[in-house]
Amino acid sequence: MYKKKDLLGLKDMAAEEIIGILDHAKGMKEAFVEGRQLNSLSGKCVTTLFYENSTRTRNSFETAARFLGARTMSVAVATSSVQKGESLIDTGKTLDALRTDAIVIRHSMAGAPDLLAANVRASVINAGDGMNEHPTQSLLDLYTMREKFGSIKGLKVVFVGDVKHSRVARSNIWALTKLGAETVVVAPYTLIPKGIEELGCEVLCDIEEALIGANVVMGLRIQRERQKAGLFPSIAEYNAEFGITSERLYGICENAIVMHPGPVNRGVELTSEVADSGNSVINEQVTNGVAVRMAVMDMLVGGR
Ligand code: CP
């Protein structure tokens, strides 16, 4: 069981702790899809503090918190006193003084959740820090894989796209390796961070080679803004060389599930045909995100 105050990353989490969260999320998913309101966080307050944009993660945490009976607060960073120069620690202490029980933080700086956690009474949950980790995204991805295949052990999981800037890939590679899966990253060399193979994954530059025997194909968002940095010649060329297409999927690994943390750039990382196909579990990932976040908050804040 996970018994710490905060959830900051999966790098240092034991395999048994990860499995404990995934097991707990099963019951949470049943309650969520049945519309059965729970009350384990009744009287508690969960605050979202997002210094970066989000659709899925922030709304998923808020939905999960309310489903467990908590009150929610959301700090709109763009219109908050952060704009007047308030520090992260002072913002955290202010939220502590408002008697919040958990702070869900997304920040562009790697390590910001750790800094906050060391300075507040509330539980801190990392909702994405720079290029470091996005632990609850990985947990929901693991949950989805387990739901589809029964077990993570022995799966071949292929990450396609911008590995260099992806906190999702990092958290997933840490966790999947601990749980006995094989991981492969495939991208242009300019989008593969130096030393990534030390995390335990294979590195390839040929998508068709990478997809052989894949059980899971996970697209990672190509950030169009990074075109300015000249990391690859053009979106069209990226798509031609690395796009997840029906031809590649059905020609090489027709039974693989297709995942993506979102937001998806249709026609870039994958075609609309693939995104909307029976192999795609992208929308199931979003639903599973609520279940996993309910489990995490129940364990951290509800004391389960
Ligand atoms: N997957 C994910 O982090 O999506 P958002 O940026 O919409 O939260």
PDB file of C-alpha atoms and ligand atoms in Angstrom:
ATOM      1  CA  MET A   1       0.000   0.000   0.000  1.00  0.00           C
ATOM      2  CA  TYR A   2       1.152   3.566  -0.662  1.00  0.00           C
ATOM      3  CA  LYS A   3       1.574   5.297   2.701  1.00  0.00           C
ATOM      4  CA  LYS A   4       3.543   8.475   1.991  1.00  0.00           C
ATOM      5  CA  LYS A   5       2.348  12.080   2.370  1.00  0.00           C
ATOM      6  CA  ASP A   6       2.922  13.033  -1.299  1.00  0.00           C
ATOM      7  CA  LEU A   7       2.964  11.533  -4.794  1.00  0.00           C
ATOM      8  CA  LEU A   8       5.876  13.159  -6.606  1.00  0.00           C
ATOM      9  CA  GLY A   9       6.991  10.553  -9.145  1.00  0.00           C
ATOM     10  CA  LEU A  10       7.255   6.882 -10.039  1.00  0.00           C
ATOM     11  CA  LYS A  11      11.039   6.714 -10.311  1.00  0.00           C
ATOM     12  CA  ASP A  12      11.382   5.906  -6.610  1.00  0.00           C
ATOM     13  CA  MET A  13       8.087   4.078  -6.132  1.00  0.00           C
ATOM     14  CA  ALA A  14       8.224   0.318  -5.496  1.00  0.00           C
ATOM     15  CA  ALA A  15       6.458  -2.045  -7.905  1.00  0.00           C
ATOM     16  CA  GLU A  16       4.200  -3.214  -5.034  1.00  0.00           C
ATOM     17  CA  GLU A  17       3.145   0.368  -4.327  1.00  0.00           C
ATOM     18  CA  ILE A  18       2.262   0.901  -8.007  1.00  0.00           C
ATOM     19  CA  ILE A  19       0.252  -2.346  -8.082  1.00  0.00           C
ATOM     20  CA  GLY A  20      -1.475  -1.306  -4.826  1.00  0.00           C
ATOM     21  CA  ILE A  21      -2.698   1.928  -6.433  1.00  0.00           C
ATOM     22  CA  LEU A  22      -3.853   0.117  -9.594  1.00  0.00           C
ATOM     23  CA  ASP A  23      -5.733  -2.474  -7.512  1.00  0.00           C
ATOM     24  CA  HIS A  24      -7.408   0.260  -5.479  1.00  0.00           C
ATOM     25  CA  ALA A  25      -8.383   2.088  -8.694  1.00  0.00           C
ATOM     26  CA  LYS A  26     -10.505  -0.900  -9.825  1.00  0.00           C
ATOM     27  CA  GLY A  27     -13.135  -0.272  -7.173  1.00  0.00           C
ATOM     28  CA  MET A  28     -12.959   3.456  -7.846  1.00  0.00           C
ATOM     29  CA  LYS A  29     -13.649   2.899 -11.539  1.00  0.00           C
ATOM     30  CA  GLU A  30     -16.699   0.779 -10.767  1.00  0.00           C
ATOM     31  CA  ALA A  31     -18.094   3.534  -8.538  1.00  0.00           C
ATOM     32  CA  PHE A  32     -17.308   6.244 -11.117  1.00  0.00           C
ATOM     33  CA  VAL A  33     -18.891   4.509 -14.140  1.00  0.00           C
ATOM     34  CA  GLU A  34     -21.933   3.494 -12.078  1.00  0.00           C
ATOM     35  CA  GLY A  35     -22.285   7.096 -10.898  1.00  0.00           C
ATOM     36  CA  ARG A  36     -22.024   5.954  -7.267  1.00  0.00           C
ATOM     37  CA  GLN A  37     -20.856   8.950  -5.190  1.00  0.00           C
ATOM     38  CA  LEU A  38     -18.329   8.090  -2.470  1.00  0.00           C
ATOM     39  CA  ASN A  39     -17.605  10.116   0.655  1.00  0.00           C
ATOM     40  CA  SER A  40     -14.144   9.121   1.867  1.00  0.00           C
ATOM     41  CA  LEU A  41     -12.919  12.701   1.371  1.00  0.00           C
ATOM     42  CA  SER A  42     -15.965  14.322   2.940  1.00  0.00           C
ATOM     43  CA  GLY A  43     -14.867  17.462   4.817  1.00  0.00           C
ATOM     44  CA  LYS A  44     -11.537  17.575   2.949  1.00  0.00           C
ATOM     45  CA  CYS A  45     -10.371  20.147   0.415  1.00  0.00           C
ATOM     46  CA  VAL A  46      -8.334  19.477  -2.755  1.00  0.00           C
ATOM     47  CA  THR A  47      -6.701  22.409  -4.587  1.00  0.00           C
ATOM     48  CA  THR A  48      -5.446  22.431  -8.168  1.00  0.00           C
ATOM     49  CA  LEU A  49      -2.485  24.756  -8.775  1.00  0.00           C
ATOM     50  CA  PHE A  50      -1.608  24.689 -12.464  1.00  0.00           C
ATOM     51  CA  TYR A  51       1.161  26.933 -13.795  1.00  0.00           C
ATOM     52  CA  GLU A  52       0.769  25.282 -17.236  1.00  0.00           C
ATOM     53  CA  ASN A  53      -2.294  24.634 -19.394  1.00  0.00           C
ATOM     54  CA  SER A  54      -4.341  21.479 -18.998  1.00  0.00           C
ATOM     55  CA  THR A  55      -7.683  20.042 -20.053  1.00  0.00           C
ATOM     56  CA  ARG A  56      -7.578  16.381 -19.007  1.00  0.00           C
ATOM     57  CA  THR A  57      -5.465  16.362 -15.855  1.00  0.00           C
ATOM     58  CA  ARG A  58      -6.956  19.326 -14.002  1.00  0.00           C
ATOM     59  CA  ASN A  59     -10.590  18.412 -14.751  1.00  0.00           C
ATOM     60  CA  SER A  60      -9.882  14.763 -13.996  1.00  0.00           C
ATOM     61  CA  PHE A  61      -8.468  15.592 -10.549  1.00  0.00           C
ATOM     62  CA  GLU A  62     -11.363  17.929  -9.778  1.00  0.00           C
ATOM     63  CA  THR A  63     -13.927  15.337 -10.931  1.00  0.00           C
ATOM     64  CA  ALA A  64     -12.183  12.647  -8.866  1.00  0.00           C
ATOM     65  CA  ALA A  65     -12.021  14.830  -5.743  1.00  0.00           C
ATOM     66  CA  ARG A  66     -15.715  15.730  -5.938  1.00  0.00           C
ATOM     67  CA  PHE A  67     -16.622  12.084  -6.556  1.00  0.00           C
ATOM     68  CA  LEU A  68     -14.950  11.270  -3.246  1.00  0.00           C
ATOM     69  CA  GLY A  69     -16.916  14.023  -1.504  1.00  0.00           C
ATOM     70  CA  ALA A  70     -14.146  16.652  -1.236  1.00  0.00           C
ATOM     71  CA  ARG A  71     -14.494  20.383  -1.764  1.00  0.00           C
ATOM     72  CA  THR A  72     -12.261  21.733  -4.534  1.00  0.00           C
ATOM     73  CA  MET A  73     -10.408  24.995  -5.026  1.00  0.00           C
ATOM     74  CA  SER A  74      -8.667  25.946  -8.251  1.00  0.00           C
ATOM     75  CA  VAL A  75      -5.958  28.603  -8.334  1.00  0.00           C
ATOM     76  CA  ALA A  76      -6.118  30.419 -11.676  1.00  0.00           C
ATOM     77  CA  VAL A  77      -2.399  31.164 -11.847  1.00  0.00           C
ATOM     78  CA  ALA A  78      -2.794  33.661 -14.704  1.00  0.00           C
ATOM     79  CA  THR A  79      -5.017  35.886 -12.506  1.00  0.00           C
ATOM     80  CA  SER A  80      -3.519  35.050  -9.108  1.00  0.00           C
ATOM     81  CA  SER A  81      -0.920  36.784  -6.949  1.00  0.00           C
ATOM     82  CA  VAL A  82       1.723  34.679  -8.698  1.00  0.00           C
ATOM     83  CA  GLN A  83       1.558  37.476 -11.283  1.00  0.00           C
ATOM     84  CA  LYS A  84       2.547  39.944  -8.540  1.00  0.00           C
ATOM     85  CA  GLY A  85       5.671  37.919  -7.803  1.00  0.00           C
ATOM     86  CA  GLU A  86       4.451  35.583  -5.072  1.00  0.00           C
ATOM     87  CA  SER A  87       6.779  32.606  -4.697  1.00  0.00           C
ATOM     88  CA  LEU A  88       5.725  28.986  -5.026  1.00  0.00           C
ATOM     89  CA  ILE A  89       6.436  28.388  -1.328  1.00  0.00           C
ATOM     90  CA  ASP A  90       4.394  31.409  -0.223  1.00  0.00           C
ATOM     91  CA  THR A  91       1.528  30.320  -2.491  1.00  0.00           C
ATOM     92  CA  GLY A  92       1.730  26.864  -0.910  1.00  0.00           C
ATOM     93  CA  LYS A  93       1.736  28.274   2.630  1.00  0.00           C
ATOM     94  CA  THR A  94      -1.293  30.395   1.724  1.00  0.00           C
ATOM     95  CA  LEU A  95      -3.145  27.273   0.557  1.00  0.00           C
ATOM     96  CA  ASP A  96      -2.113  25.513   3.778  1.00  0.00           C
ATOM     97  CA  ALA A  97      -3.571  28.422   5.744  1.00  0.00           C
ATOM     98  CA  LEU A  98      -6.810  28.035   3.748  1.00  0.00           C
ATOM     99  CA  ARG A  99      -6.823  24.482   5.203  1.00  0.00           C
ATOM    100  CA  THR A 100      -6.495  22.585   1.946  1.00  0.00           C
ATOM    101  CA  ASP A 101      -5.658  18.928   2.419  1.00  0.00           C
ATOM    102  CA  ALA A 102      -4.049  18.302  -0.979  1.00  0.00           C
ATOM    103  CA  ILE A 103      -2.386  20.460  -3.625  1.00  0.00           C
ATOM    104  CA  VAL A 104      -2.269  19.097  -7.173  1.00  0.00           C
ATOM    105  CA  ILE A 105       0.492  21.006  -8.943  1.00  0.00           C
ATOM    106  CA  ARG A 106       1.613  21.318 -12.565  1.00  0.00           C
ATOM    107  CA  HIS A 107       4.713  23.422 -13.164  1.00  0.00           C
ATOM    108  CA  SER A 108       7.177  24.010 -15.993  1.00  0.00           C
ATOM    109  CA  MET A 109      10.108  23.539 -13.614  1.00  0.00           C
ATOM    110  CA  ALA A 110      11.250  19.979 -12.851  1.00  0.00           C
ATOM    111  CA  GLY A 111      11.311  19.498  -9.081  1.00  0.00           C
ATOM    112  CA  ALA A 112       8.738  22.205  -8.273  1.00  0.00           C
ATOM    113  CA  PRO A 113       6.362  19.631  -6.643  1.00  0.00           C
ATOM    114  CA  ASP A 114       9.215  18.371  -4.429  1.00  0.00           C
ATOM    115  CA  LEU A 115      10.014  21.923  -3.318  1.00  0.00           C
ATOM    116  CA  LEU A 116       6.350  22.568  -2.527  1.00  0.00           C
ATOM    117  CA  ALA A 117       5.964  19.248  -0.691  1.00  0.00           C
ATOM    118  CA  ALA A 118       8.904  20.042   1.558  1.00  0.00           C
ATOM    119  CA  ASN A 119       7.293  23.311   2.619  1.00  0.00           C
ATOM    120  CA  VAL A 120       3.590  22.580   3.140  1.00  0.00           C
ATOM    121  CA  ARG A 121       1.456  20.479   5.462  1.00  0.00           C
ATOM    122  CA  ALA A 122      -0.924  19.419   2.647  1.00  0.00           C
ATOM    123  CA  SER A 123      -0.294  16.342   0.514  1.00  0.00           C
ATOM    124  CA  VAL A 124       1.278  17.327  -2.811  1.00  0.00           C
ATOM    125  CA  ILE A 125       0.498  15.466  -6.031  1.00  0.00           C
ATOM    126  CA  ASN A 126       2.649  16.021  -9.101  1.00  0.00           C
ATOM    127  CA  ALA A 127       0.455  16.678 -12.145  1.00  0.00           C
ATOM    128  CA  GLY A 128       3.470  17.186 -14.433  1.00  0.00           C
ATOM    129  CA  ASP A 129       6.763  18.951 -13.730  1.00  0.00           C
ATOM    130  CA  GLY A 130       8.757  20.181 -16.703  1.00  0.00           C
ATOM    131  CA  MET A 131      10.346  17.302 -18.583  1.00  0.00           C
ATOM    132  CA  ASN A 132      10.633  15.208 -15.411  1.00  0.00           C
ATOM    133  CA  GLU A 133       7.538  13.170 -14.465  1.00  0.00           C
ATOM    134  CA  HIS A 134       3.748  12.933 -14.854  1.00  0.00           C
ATOM    135  CA  PRO A 135       3.062  10.092 -12.419  1.00  0.00           C
ATOM    136  CA  THR A 136      -0.736   9.966 -12.488  1.00  0.00           C
ATOM    137  CA  GLN A 137      -0.714   9.953 -16.310  1.00  0.00           C
ATOM    138  CA  SER A 138       1.557   6.924 -16.162  1.00  0.00           C
ATOM    139  CA  LEU A 139      -0.649   5.258 -13.538  1.00  0.00           C
ATOM    140  CA  LEU A 140      -3.705   5.691 -15.751  1.00  0.00           C
ATOM    141  CA  ASP A 141      -1.749   4.335 -18.721  1.00  0.00           C
ATOM    142  CA  LEU A 142      -0.685   1.312 -16.659  1.00  0.00           C
ATOM    143  CA  TYR A 143      -4.250   0.820 -15.471  1.00  0.00           C
ATOM    144  CA  THR A 144      -5.478   0.855 -19.082  1.00  0.00           C
ATOM    145  CA  MET A 145      -2.830  -1.664 -20.205  1.00  0.00           C
ATOM    146  CA  ARG A 146      -3.639  -3.950 -17.280  1.00  0.00           C
ATOM    147  CA  GLU A 147      -7.362  -3.714 -18.023  1.00  0.00           C
ATOM    148  CA  LYS A 148      -6.738  -4.707 -21.656  1.00  0.00           C
ATOM    149  CA  PHE A 149      -4.090  -7.413 -21.182  1.00  0.00           C
ATOM    150  CA  GLY A 150      -4.564  -8.587 -17.573  1.00  0.00           C
ATOM    151  CA  SER A 151      -0.910  -8.018 -16.713  1.00  0.00           C
ATOM    152  CA  ILE A 152       1.889  -5.577 -17.558  1.00  0.00           C
ATOM    153  CA  LYS A 153       4.655  -8.174 -17.328  1.00  0.00           C
ATOM    154  CA  GLY A 154       5.952  -9.245 -20.736  1.00  0.00           C
ATOM    155  CA  LEU A 155       4.161  -6.523 -22.738  1.00  0.00           C
ATOM    156  CA  LYS A 156       6.063  -4.699 -25.456  1.00  0.00           C
ATOM    157  CA  VAL A 157       5.272  -0.981 -25.227  1.00  0.00           C
ATOM    158  CA  VAL A 158       6.481   1.294 -28.041  1.00  0.00           C
ATOM    159  CA  PHE A 159       6.652   5.087 -27.538  1.00  0.00           C
ATOM    160  CA  VAL A 160       6.602   7.051 -30.783  1.00  0.00           C
ATOM    161  CA  GLY A 161       7.320  10.775 -30.947  1.00  0.00           C
ATOM    162  CA  ASP A 162       8.809  13.535 -28.850  1.00  0.00           C
ATOM    163  CA  VAL A 163      10.520  11.470 -26.172  1.00  0.00           C
ATOM    164  CA  LYS A 164      12.983  14.255 -25.434  1.00  0.00           C
ATOM    165  CA  HIS A 165      10.418  16.617 -23.903  1.00  0.00           C
ATOM    166  CA  SER A 166       8.044  13.935 -22.584  1.00  0.00           C
ATOM    167  CA  ARG A 167       7.487  13.588 -18.841  1.00  0.00           C
ATOM    168  CA  VAL A 168       4.848  10.969 -19.718  1.00  0.00           C
ATOM    169  CA  ALA A 169       7.450   8.762 -21.406  1.00  0.00           C
ATOM    170  CA  ARG A 170       9.835   9.108 -18.462  1.00  0.00           C
ATOM    171  CA  SER A 171       7.274   8.142 -15.808  1.00  0.00           C
ATOM    172  CA  ASN A 172       6.040   5.273 -17.975  1.00  0.00           C
ATOM    173  CA  ILE A 173       9.494   3.874 -18.703  1.00  0.00           C
ATOM    174  CA  TRP A 174      10.379   3.925 -14.987  1.00  0.00           C
ATOM    175  CA  ALA A 175       7.152   2.151 -14.065  1.00  0.00           C
ATOM    176  CA  LEU A 176       6.904  -0.303 -16.956  1.00  0.00           C
ATOM    177  CA  THR A 177      10.478  -1.476 -16.401  1.00  0.00           C
ATOM    178  CA  LYS A 178       9.746  -2.113 -12.705  1.00  0.00           C
ATOM    179  CA  LEU A 179       6.645  -4.096 -13.694  1.00  0.00           C
ATOM    180  CA  GLY A 180       8.473  -6.300 -16.192  1.00  0.00           C
ATOM    181  CA  ALA A 181       7.448  -4.792 -19.547  1.00  0.00           C
ATOM    182  CA  GLU A 182       9.749  -4.257 -22.521  1.00  0.00           C
ATOM    183  CA  THR A 183       9.945  -0.613 -23.609  1.00  0.00           C
ATOM    184  CA  VAL A 184      11.068   0.821 -26.940  1.00  0.00           C
ATOM    185  CA  VAL A 185      11.297   4.474 -27.959  1.00  0.00           C
ATOM    186  CA  VAL A 186      11.266   5.454 -31.619  1.00  0.00           C
ATOM    187  CA  ALA A 187      11.730   8.987 -32.938  1.00  0.00           C
ATOM    188  CA  PRO A 188      14.106  11.143 -34.955  1.00  0.00           C
ATOM    189  CA  TYR A 189      17.459  11.243 -33.137  1.00  0.00           C
ATOM    190  CA  THR A 190      16.856  14.928 -32.317  1.00  0.00           C
ATOM    191  CA  LEU A 191      13.794  13.964 -30.236  1.00  0.00           C
ATOM    192  CA  ILE A 192      15.556  11.250 -28.231  1.00  0.00           C
ATOM    193  CA  PRO A 193      17.267  12.480 -25.044  1.00  0.00           C
ATOM    194  CA  LYS A 194      20.865  11.479 -24.491  1.00  0.00           C
ATOM    195  CA  GLY A 195      21.188   8.528 -22.111  1.00  0.00           C
ATOM    196  CA  ILE A 196      17.488   7.493 -22.248  1.00  0.00           C
ATOM    197  CA  GLU A 197      18.576   3.858 -22.779  1.00  0.00           C
ATOM    198  CA  GLU A 198      19.967   3.948 -19.218  1.00  0.00           C
ATOM    199  CA  LEU A 199      16.324   3.945 -18.054  1.00  0.00           C
ATOM    200  CA  GLY A 200      16.065   0.432 -19.521  1.00  0.00           C
ATOM    201  CA  CYS A 201      14.471   1.069 -22.925  1.00  0.00           C
ATOM    202  CA  GLU A 202      15.583   0.186 -26.443  1.00  0.00           C
ATOM    203  CA  VAL A 203      16.112   3.155 -28.802  1.00  0.00           C
ATOM    204  CA  LEU A 204      15.234   2.895 -32.502  1.00  0.00           C
ATOM    205  CA  CYS A 205      14.826   5.306 -35.412  1.00  0.00           C
ATOM    206  CA  ASP A 206      12.756   3.028 -37.676  1.00  0.00           C
ATOM    207  CA  ILE A 207       9.079   2.871 -36.723  1.00  0.00           C
ATOM    208  CA  GLU A 208       8.406  -0.220 -38.805  1.00  0.00           C
ATOM    209  CA  GLU A 209      11.142  -2.133 -36.979  1.00  0.00           C
ATOM    210  CA  ALA A 210       9.928  -0.810 -33.610  1.00  0.00           C
ATOM    211  CA  LEU A 211       6.313  -1.913 -34.137  1.00  0.00           C
ATOM    212  CA  ILE A 212       7.144  -5.597 -34.706  1.00  0.00           C
ATOM    213  CA  GLY A 213       5.553  -7.546 -31.839  1.00  0.00           C
ATOM    214  CA  ALA A 214       4.152  -4.420 -30.141  1.00  0.00           C
ATOM    215  CA  ASN A 215       1.241  -4.850 -27.727  1.00  0.00           C
ATOM    216  CA  VAL A 216       0.934  -1.133 -27.007  1.00  0.00           C
ATOM    217  CA  VAL A 217       1.761   1.768 -29.325  1.00  0.00           C
ATOM    218  CA  MET A 218       1.825   5.089 -27.504  1.00  0.00           C
ATOM    219  CA  GLY A 219       2.014   8.307 -29.541  1.00  0.00           C
ATOM    220  CA  LEU A 220       3.675  11.259 -27.836  1.00  0.00           C
ATOM    221  CA  ARG A 221       2.674  14.781 -28.758  1.00  0.00           C
ATOM    222  CA  ILE A 222       4.841  16.588 -31.282  1.00  0.00           C
ATOM    223  CA  GLN A 223       4.915  20.164 -30.137  1.00  0.00           C
ATOM    224  CA  ARG A 224       4.533  22.284 -33.232  1.00  0.00           C
ATOM    225  CA  GLU A 225       6.230  25.167 -31.438  1.00  0.00           C
ATOM    226  CA  ARG A 226       9.427  23.093 -31.384  1.00  0.00           C
ATOM    227  CA  GLN A 227       9.557  23.332 -35.183  1.00  0.00           C
ATOM    228  CA  LYS A 228      11.279  26.677 -34.614  1.00  0.00           C
ATOM    229  CA  ALA A 229      14.126  24.792 -32.955  1.00  0.00           C
ATOM    230  CA  GLY A 230      14.646  22.796 -36.162  1.00  0.00           C
ATOM    231  CA  LEU A 231      14.395  19.407 -34.480  1.00  0.00           C
ATOM    232  CA  PHE A 232      13.061  17.858 -37.690  1.00  0.00           C
ATOM    233  CA  PRO A 233      12.552  19.257 -41.193  1.00  0.00           C
ATOM    234  CA  SER A 234       8.738  19.604 -41.260  1.00  0.00           C
ATOM    235  CA  ILE A 235       5.539  18.215 -39.763  1.00  0.00           C
ATOM    236  CA  ALA A 236       4.781  16.513 -43.092  1.00  0.00           C
ATOM    237  CA  GLU A 237       8.161  14.805 -43.115  1.00  0.00           C
ATOM    238  CA  TYR A 238       7.783  13.744 -39.470  1.00  0.00           C
ATOM    239  CA  ASN A 239       4.386  12.259 -40.261  1.00  0.00           C
ATOM    240  CA  ALA A 240       5.725  10.404 -43.310  1.00  0.00           C
ATOM    241  CA  GLU A 241       8.618   8.872 -41.336  1.00  0.00           C
ATOM    242  CA  PHE A 242       7.085   8.361 -37.880  1.00  0.00           C
ATOM    243  CA  GLY A 243       3.295   8.774 -38.129  1.00  0.00           C
ATOM    244  CA  ILE A 244       1.162   5.940 -36.693  1.00  0.00           C
ATOM    245  CA  THR A 245      -0.922   5.043 -39.757  1.00  0.00           C
ATOM    246  CA  SER A 246      -3.418   2.258 -40.499  1.00  0.00           C
ATOM    247  CA  GLU A 247      -0.933   0.731 -42.932  1.00  0.00           C
ATOM    248  CA  ARG A 248       1.739   0.501 -40.245  1.00  0.00           C
ATOM    249  CA  LEU A 249      -0.611  -0.552 -37.457  1.00  0.00           C
ATOM    250  CA  TYR A 250      -2.575  -3.225 -39.324  1.00  0.00           C
ATOM    251  CA  GLY A 251       0.414  -4.296 -41.415  1.00  0.00           C
ATOM    252  CA  ILE A 252       2.749  -4.876 -38.456  1.00  0.00           C
ATOM    253  CA  CYS A 253       0.894  -5.155 -35.119  1.00  0.00           C
ATOM    254  CA  GLU A 254      -2.837  -5.366 -35.853  1.00  0.00           C
ATOM    255  CA  ASN A 255      -3.787  -6.402 -32.303  1.00  0.00           C
ATOM    256  CA  ALA A 256      -1.874  -3.629 -30.555  1.00  0.00           C
ATOM    257  CA  ILE A 257      -3.782  -1.006 -28.627  1.00  0.00           C
ATOM    258  CA  VAL A 258      -3.101   2.629 -29.502  1.00  0.00           C
ATOM    259  CA  MET A 259      -2.641   5.081 -26.651  1.00  0.00           C
ATOM    260  CA  HIS A 260      -1.909   8.802 -26.436  1.00  0.00           C
ATOM    261  CA  PRO A 261      -1.786  11.014 -23.329  1.00  0.00           C
ATOM    262  CA  GLY A 262      -3.392  13.869 -25.286  1.00  0.00           C
ATOM    263  CA  PRO A 263      -3.839  16.394 -26.596  1.00  0.00           C
ATOM    264  CA  VAL A 264      -3.557  14.641 -29.977  1.00  0.00           C
ATOM    265  CA  ASN A 265      -2.333  16.394 -33.118  1.00  0.00           C
ATOM    266  CA  ARG A 266      -4.382  14.462 -35.669  1.00  0.00           C
ATOM    267  CA  GLY A 267      -2.435  13.880 -38.867  1.00  0.00           C
ATOM    268  CA  VAL A 268       0.876  14.385 -37.073  1.00  0.00           C
ATOM    269  CA  GLU A 269       1.497  11.695 -34.429  1.00  0.00           C
ATOM    270  CA  LEU A 270      -1.310   9.518 -35.745  1.00  0.00           C
ATOM    271  CA  THR A 271      -4.022   9.622 -38.380  1.00  0.00           C
ATOM    272  CA  SER A 272      -7.659  10.304 -37.503  1.00  0.00           C
ATOM    273  CA  GLU A 273      -8.443   6.816 -38.796  1.00  0.00           C
ATOM    274  CA  VAL A 274      -6.130   5.311 -36.158  1.00  0.00           C
ATOM    275  CA  ALA A 275      -7.253   7.697 -33.390  1.00  0.00           C
ATOM    276  CA  ASP A 276     -10.893   6.714 -33.956  1.00  0.00           C
ATOM    277  CA  SER A 277     -10.260   3.003 -34.638  1.00  0.00           C
ATOM    278  CA  GLY A 278     -11.215   0.022 -32.490  1.00  0.00           C
ATOM    279  CA  ASN A 279      -7.554  -0.268 -31.485  1.00  0.00           C
ATOM    280  CA  SER A 280      -7.568   3.202 -29.925  1.00  0.00           C
ATOM    281  CA  VAL A 281      -8.121   3.445 -26.167  1.00  0.00           C
ATOM    282  CA  ILE A 282      -7.486   7.189 -25.955  1.00  0.00           C
ATOM    283  CA  ASN A 283     -10.896   8.027 -24.481  1.00  0.00           C
ATOM    284  CA  GLU A 284     -10.764   5.066 -22.079  1.00  0.00           C
ATOM    285  CA  GLN A 285      -7.486   6.493 -20.804  1.00  0.00           C
ATOM    286  CA  VAL A 286      -9.327   9.679 -19.832  1.00  0.00           C
ATOM    287  CA  THR A 287     -12.011   7.771 -17.894  1.00  0.00           C
ATOM    288  CA  ASN A 288      -9.362   5.635 -16.218  1.00  0.00           C
ATOM    289  CA  GLY A 289      -7.585   8.843 -15.219  1.00  0.00           C
ATOM    290  CA  VAL A 290     -10.471   9.724 -12.911  1.00  0.00           C
ATOM    291  CA  ALA A 291     -10.401   6.247 -11.309  1.00  0.00           C
ATOM    292  CA  VAL A 292      -6.651   6.332 -10.731  1.00  0.00           C
ATOM    293  CA  ARG A 293      -6.746   9.860  -9.296  1.00  0.00           C
ATOM    294  CA  MET A 294      -9.613   8.861  -7.002  1.00  0.00           C
ATOM    295  CA  ALA A 295      -7.430   5.989  -5.775  1.00  0.00           C
ATOM    296  CA  VAL A 296      -4.398   8.229  -5.248  1.00  0.00           C
ATOM    297  CA  MET A 297      -6.339  10.885  -3.330  1.00  0.00           C
ATOM    298  CA  ASP A 298      -8.217   8.270  -1.305  1.00  0.00           C
ATOM    299  CA  MET A 299      -4.881   6.802  -0.220  1.00  0.00           C
ATOM    300  CA  LEU A 300      -3.104  10.109   0.438  1.00  0.00           C
ATOM    301  CA  VAL A 301      -5.889  12.254   1.840  1.00  0.00           C
ATOM    302  CA  GLY A 302      -8.501   9.725   2.916  1.00  0.00           C
ATOM    303  CA  GLY A 303      -5.862   7.630   4.638  1.00  0.00           C
ATOM    304  CA  ARG A 304      -6.852   4.381   2.893  1.00  0.00           C
TER     305      ARG A 304
HETATM  306  N1   CP B   1      -2.344  14.185 -20.604  1.00  0.00           N
HETATM  307  C1   CP B   1      -2.320  15.441 -20.135  1.00  0.00           C
HETATM  308  O1   CP B   1      -1.506  15.793 -19.260  1.00  0.00           O
HETATM  309  O2   CP B   1      -3.243  16.248 -20.713  1.00  0.00           O
HETATM  310  P1   CP B   1      -3.544  17.753 -20.288  1.00  0.00           P
HETATM  311  O3   CP B   1      -2.327  18.560 -20.665  1.00  0.00           O
HETATM  312  O4   CP B   1      -4.773  18.153 -21.048  1.00  0.00           O
HETATM  313  O5   CP B   1      -3.743  17.781 -18.807  1.00  0.00           O
END
